[in-house]
Coordinates of N, CA, C and O in Angstrom, one line a residue:
M152 N 96.9 58.4 130.0 CA 97.4 59.8 129.8 C 96.2 60.8 130.1 O 96.4 61.7 130.8
I153 N 95.1 60.5 129.5 CA 93.9 61.4 129.7 C 93.5 61.3 131.2 O 93.2 62.3 131.8
R154 N 93.4 60.1 131.7 CA 93.0 60.0 133.1 C 94.0 60.7 134.1 O 93.5 61.2 135.1
A155 N 95.2 60.6 133.7 CA 96.2 61.3 134.6 C 96.0 62.8 134.6 O 96.0 63.5 135.6
G156 N 95.6 63.4 133.4 CA 95.3 64.8 133.3 C 94.0 65.2 134.0 O 93.9 66.2 134.6
L157 N 93.0 64.3 133.9 CA 91.7 64.6 134.5 C 91.8 64.4 136.0 O 91.1 65.1 136.8
S158 N 92.7 63.6 136.5 CA 92.7 63.4 138.0 C 93.4 64.6 138.6 O 93.3 64.7 139.8
S159 N 94.2 65.4 137.9 CA 94.8 66.5 138.5 C 93.9 67.8 138.6 O 94.3 68.8 139.1
L160 N 92.7 67.7 138.0 CA 91.8 68.8 138.1 C 91.3 69.0 139.5 O 91.3 68.1 140.3
P161 N 91.0 70.3 139.9 CA 90.5 70.5 141.2 C 89.2 69.8 141.5 O 89.1 69.2 142.6
R162 N 88.3 69.8 140.6 CA 87.1 68.9 140.7 C 87.0 68.2 139.4 O 86.8 68.8 138.3
P163 N 87.1 66.9 139.4 CA 87.2 66.1 138.2 C 85.8 66.2 137.4 O 84.8 66.4 138.0
I164 N 85.9 65.9 136.2 CA 84.7 65.8 135.3 C 84.1 64.5 135.6 O 84.8 63.4 135.6
T165 N 82.8 64.5 135.9 CA 82.2 63.2 136.2 C 81.4 62.7 135.0 O 80.8 63.5 134.3
A166 N 81.4 61.5 134.8 CA 80.7 60.9 133.7 C 79.4 60.2 134.2 O 79.5 59.3 135.0
S167 N 78.3 60.6 133.7 CA 77.1 59.9 134.0 C 76.7 59.0 132.8 O 77.4 59.0 131.8
S168 N 75.6 58.3 132.9 CA 75.3 57.4 131.8 C 75.0 58.1 130.5 O 75.3 57.6 129.4
S169 N 74.5 59.3 130.5 CA 74.1 59.9 129.2 C 74.8 61.2 128.9 O 74.8 61.7 127.8
R170 N 75.6 61.8 129.8 CA 76.2 63.1 129.6 C 77.4 63.3 130.4 O 77.6 62.6 131.4
F171 N 78.3 64.3 130.0 CA 79.4 64.8 130.8 C 79.0 66.1 131.4 O 78.4 66.9 130.8
S172 N 79.3 66.3 132.7 CA 79.0 67.6 133.3 C 80.3 68.1 134.0 O 81.0 67.4 134.6
V173 N 80.5 69.4 133.9 CA 81.5 70.1 134.6 C 81.0 70.6 136.0 O 79.9 71.2 136.0
V174 N 81.6 70.3 137.0 CA 81.1 70.5 138.4 C 81.0 72.0 138.6 O 80.0 72.6 139.0
S175 N 82.1 72.8 138.4 CA 82.1 74.2 138.6 C 83.0 74.9 137.6 O 83.9 74.3 137.1
K176 N 82.8 76.2 137.5 CA 83.6 77.1 136.7 C 84.4 78.0 137.6 O 83.9 78.5 138.6
R177 N 85.7 78.1 137.3 CA 86.5 78.9 138.2 C 87.0 80.2 137.5 O 87.3 80.2 136.4
F178 N 86.9 81.3 138.3 CA 87.3 82.6 137.8 C 88.4 83.1 138.6 O 88.4 83.0 139.8
A179 N 89.4 83.7 138.0 CA 90.6 84.2 138.7 C 90.2 85.5 139.4 O 90.9 85.9 140.4
S180 N 89.2 86.2 139.0 CA 88.9 87.5 139.6 C 87.7 87.3 140.6 O 87.0 88.3 140.8
H181 N 87.5 86.2 141.1 CA 86.5 85.9 142.1 C 85.1 86.1 141.6 O 84.2 86.6 142.3
G182 N 84.9 85.8 140.4 CA 83.5 85.8 139.8 C 83.4 86.7 138.6 O 84.3 87.5 138.4
P183 N 82.4 86.5 137.8 CA 82.3 87.3 136.6 C 81.9 88.8 137.0 O 81.1 89.0 138.0
S184 N 82.4 89.7 136.3 CA 82.0 91.1 136.5 C 81.6 91.7 135.2 O 82.3 91.4 134.1
Y185 N 80.7 92.6 135.2 CA 80.2 93.3 134.0 C 79.8 94.6 134.3 O 78.9 94.8 135.2
N186 N 80.3 95.6 133.7 CA 79.8 97.0 133.8 C 78.9 97.3 132.7 O 79.4 97.4 131.5
P187 N 77.7 97.6 132.9 CA 76.8 97.8 131.8 C 77.1 99.2 131.2 O 77.6 100.1 131.8
P188 N 76.9 99.3 129.8 CA 77.2 100.6 129.2 C 76.4 101.7 129.7 O 75.2 101.6 129.9
S189 N 77.0 102.9 129.9 CA 76.3 104.1 130.4 C 76.0 105.0 129.3 O 75.2 106.0 129.5
G190 N 76.6 104.9 128.1 CA 76.3 105.8 127.0 C 77.3 106.9 126.9 O 77.2 107.8 126.0
Y191 N 78.2 107.0 127.9 CA 79.2 108.1 127.9 C 80.6 107.5 127.6 O 80.9 106.4 127.9
L192 N 81.4 108.4 126.9 CA 82.7 107.9 126.6 C 83.6 107.8 127.8 O 83.7 108.7 128.6
F193 N 84.2 106.6 128.0 CA 85.0 106.2 129.1 C 84.3 106.4 130.4 O 84.8 106.5 131.5
G194 N 82.9 106.3 130.4 CA 82.1 106.4 131.6 C 82.1 107.8 132.2 O 81.6 108.0 133.4
E195 N 82.6 108.8 131.5 CA 82.6 110.2 132.1 C 81.3 110.9 131.7 O 81.0 110.9 130.5
R196 N 80.7 111.5 132.6 CA 79.5 112.3 132.3 C 80.0 113.7 132.0 O 80.9 114.3 132.6
P197 N 79.4 114.3 131.0 CA 79.8 115.7 130.6 C 79.4 116.7 131.7 O 78.3 116.5 132.3
P198 N 80.2 117.7 132.0 CA 79.8 118.6 133.1 C 78.7 119.5 132.6 O 78.4 119.7 131.5
K199 N 78.1 120.2 133.6 CA 76.9 121.1 133.3 C 77.3 122.2 132.4 O 76.5 122.6 131.6
D200 N 78.5 122.9 132.7 CA 78.9 124.0 131.9 C 79.4 123.7 130.5 O 79.7 124.5 129.7
G201 N 79.6 122.4 130.2 CA 80.1 122.0 128.9 C 81.6 121.9 128.7 O 82.1 121.4 127.7
K202 N 82.4 122.4 129.7 CA 83.8 122.3 129.6 C 84.4 121.2 130.5 O 84.1 121.2 131.7
R203 N 85.2 120.4 129.9 CA 85.7 119.3 130.6 C 86.9 119.7 131.4 O 87.8 120.4 130.9
V204 N 87.1 119.3 132.6 CA 88.2 119.7 133.5 C 89.2 118.6 133.3 O 88.9 117.4 133.5
K205 N 90.5 118.9 133.0 CA 91.5 118.0 132.8 C 92.0 117.5 134.2 O 92.0 118.2 135.2
E206 N 92.5 116.2 134.2 CA 93.1 115.7 135.4 C 94.6 116.1 135.4 O 95.1 116.5 134.4
T207 N 95.2 116.0 136.6 CA 96.6 116.5 136.7 C 97.6 115.8 135.9 O 98.6 116.3 135.4
W208 N 97.4 114.5 135.6 CA 98.4 113.7 134.9 C 98.3 113.9 133.3 O 99.2 113.5 132.6
E209 N 97.2 114.5 132.9 CA 97.0 114.6 131.4 C 98.0 115.5 130.7 O 98.5 115.1 129.7
N210 N 98.3 116.6 131.2 CA 99.3 117.5 130.6 C 100.7 116.9 130.6 O 101.4 117.0 129.6
I211 N 101.0 116.2 131.7 CA 102.3 115.5 131.8 C 102.4 114.5 130.7 O 103.4 114.3 130.1
Y212 N 101.3 113.7 130.6 CA 101.3 112.7 129.6 C 101.5 113.2 128.2 O 102.2 112.7 127.4
Y213 N 100.7 114.3 127.8 CA 100.8 114.9 126.5 C 102.2 115.4 126.2 O 102.8 115.2 125.1
V214 N 102.8 116.1 127.1 CA 104.1 116.7 126.9 C 105.1 115.5 126.8 O 106.0 115.5 125.9
G215 N 105.0 114.5 127.6 CA 106.0 113.4 127.6 C 105.8 112.6 126.3 O 106.8 112.2 125.7
M216 N 104.6 112.3 125.9 CA 104.4 111.5 124.7 C 104.8 112.2 123.4 O 105.5 111.7 122.7
F217 N 104.2 113.4 123.2 CA 104.5 114.1 122.0 C 105.9 114.7 122.0 O 106.5 114.7 120.9
G218 N 106.4 115.0 123.1 CA 107.8 115.5 123.2 C 108.8 114.4 122.9 O 109.8 114.5 122.2
G219 N 108.5 113.2 123.4 CA 109.3 112.0 123.1 C 109.3 111.6 121.6 O 110.3 111.2 121.1
M220 N 108.1 111.7 121.0 CA 108.0 111.4 119.6 C 108.8 112.4 118.8 O 109.4 112.1 117.8
A221 N 108.7 113.7 119.1 CA 109.5 114.7 118.4 C 111.0 114.5 118.6 O 111.7 114.6 117.6
L222 N 111.4 114.2 119.8 CA 112.8 113.9 120.0 C 113.3 112.7 119.2 O 114.3 112.7 118.6
A223 N 112.5 111.6 119.2 CA 112.8 110.4 118.4 C 112.9 110.8 116.9 O 113.8 110.3 116.2
A224 N 112.0 111.6 116.4 CA 112.0 112.0 115.0 C 113.3 112.8 114.7 O 113.9 112.5 113.6
V225 N 113.7 113.7 115.6 CA 115.0 114.4 115.3 C 116.2 113.5 115.4 O 117.1 113.5 114.5
I226 N 116.2 112.6 116.3 CA 117.3 111.6 116.5 C 117.4 110.7 115.2 O 118.5 110.5 114.7
I227 N 116.3 110.2 114.7 CA 116.3 109.4 113.6 C 116.7 110.2 112.3 O 117.4 109.6 111.4
A228 N 116.2 111.4 112.2 CA 116.6 112.2 111.0 C 118.1 112.5 111.0 O 118.7 112.6 109.9
Y229 N 118.7 112.7 112.1 CA 120.2 113.1 112.1 C 121.1 111.9 112.5 O 122.3 112.2 112.8
K230 N 120.6 110.7 112.5 CA 121.5 109.6 112.9 C 122.5 109.4 111.7 O 122.3 109.6 110.6
P231 N 123.7 108.9 112.1 CA 124.7 108.7 111.1 C 124.4 107.5 110.2 O 123.7 106.6 110.6
D232 N 124.9 107.6 108.9 CA 124.7 106.5 108.0 C 125.7 105.5 108.2 O 126.9 105.7 108.0
T233 N 125.3 104.3 108.7 CA 126.3 103.2 109.0 C 126.1 102.0 108.2 O 126.4 100.9 108.6
S234 N 125.5 102.2 107.0 CA 125.3 101.1 106.1 C 126.6 100.6 105.5 O 127.5 101.3 105.3
I235 N 126.6 99.3 105.2 CA 127.8 98.7 104.6 C 128.1 99.3 103.2 O 129.2 99.4 102.8
Q236 N 127.0 99.7 102.5 CA 127.2 100.2 101.1 C 127.8 101.5 101.1 O 128.7 101.8 100.3
T237 N 127.5 102.4 102.1 CA 128.1 103.7 102.2 C 129.6 103.5 102.5 O 130.5 104.2 101.9
W238 N 129.9 102.7 103.4 CA 131.3 102.4 103.8 C 132.1 101.9 102.6 O 133.2 102.3 102.3
A239 N 131.5 100.9 101.9 CA 132.2 100.3 100.7 C 132.4 101.4 99.6 O 133.5 101.3 99.0
L240 N 131.5 102.3 99.4 CA 131.6 103.3 98.4 C 132.8 104.2 98.7 O 133.6 104.5 97.9
K241 N 132.9 104.7 100.0 CA 134.0 105.5 100.4 C 135.3 104.8 100.3 O 136.3 105.4 99.9
E242 N 135.3 103.5 100.7 CA 136.5 102.8 100.6 C 137.0 102.6 99.2 O 138.2 102.7 98.9
A243 N 136.1 102.3 98.3 CA 136.4 102.1 96.9 C 136.9 103.4 96.3 O 137.9 103.3 95.5
R244 N 136.3 104.5 96.6 CA 136.8 105.8 96.1 C 138.2 106.1 96.6 O 139.1 106.5 95.8
A245 N 138.4 105.8 97.8 CA 139.8 106.1 98.4 C 140.8 105.2 97.8 O 141.9 105.7 97.4
R246 N 140.5 103.9 97.5 CA 141.5 103.0 96.9 C 141.8 103.4 95.5 O 142.9 103.3 95.0
L247 N 140.7 103.7 94.7 CA 140.9 104.1 93.3 C 141.6 105.4 93.2 O 142.4 105.6 92.3
D248 N 141.4 106.4 94.1 CA 142.1 107.6 94.1 C 143.6 107.4 94.4 O 144.5 108.0 93.9
A249 N 143.9 106.4 95.3 CA 145.3 106.1 95.7 C 146.0 105.5 94.5 O 147.2 105.7 94.3
K250 N 145.3 104.7 93.7 CA 145.9 104.1 92.5 C 146.0 105.1 91.3 O 146.7 104.9 90.4
G251 N 145.2 106.2 91.4 CA 145.2 107.2 90.3 C 144.2 106.9 89.2 O 144.3 107.5 88.1
E252 N 143.3 106.0 89.5 CA 142.3 105.6 88.5 C 141.0 106.5 88.6 O 140.7 107.0 89.7
E253 N 140.3 106.6 87.6 CA 139.0 107.3 87.7 C 137.9 106.4 88.2 O 137.8 105.3 87.8
W254 N 137.1 106.9 89.1 CA 136.0 106.1 89.6 C 134.7 106.6 89.2 O 133.7 106.0 89.5
E255 N 134.6 107.8 88.5 CA 133.3 108.3 88.1 C 133.1 107.8 86.6 O 134.0 107.8 85.8
Y256 N 131.9 107.5 86.3 CA 131.5 107.0 85.0 C 131.3 108.3 84.1 O 130.5 109.1 84.5
K257 N 132.0 108.3 83.0 CA 131.8 109.4 82.0 C 131.4 108.8 80.7 O 132.3 108.0 80.1
P258 N 130.2 108.9 80.2 CA 129.9 108.3 78.9 C 130.7 108.9 77.8 O 131.0 110.1 77.8
K259 N 130.9 108.1 76.8 CA 131.7 108.5 75.6 C 130.7 109.4 74.7 O 129.6 109.0 74.5
S260 N 131.2 110.5 74.3 CA 130.4 111.3 73.4 C 130.5 110.8 72.0 O 131.6 110.4 71.5
A261 N 129.4 110.8 71.2 CA 129.4 110.3 69.9 C 129.9 111.2 68.8 O 130.1 112.3 68.9

């Protein structure tokens, strides 16, 4: 079982008398890459005048993201109540009213 799995490797693991060695390491991105830290947030250098210039997509993103959240909040706040308990309460009240019975609890006064 293990030999069958090892034989399907691109370069098999070879066994020498004292150690196991892996012949090569494979990277899907054609090798390791590393960007050393520059000390700036997101790699942006601050401009000389101190004011950051927005890119064209940023305003569209803000309007879409926060507008979508506001729309979702309104939709959730005004969605209809579809719980089984609400339906059962309305149904029970309607049936008791049809029978002529009282459905509200009124405590007895002492």
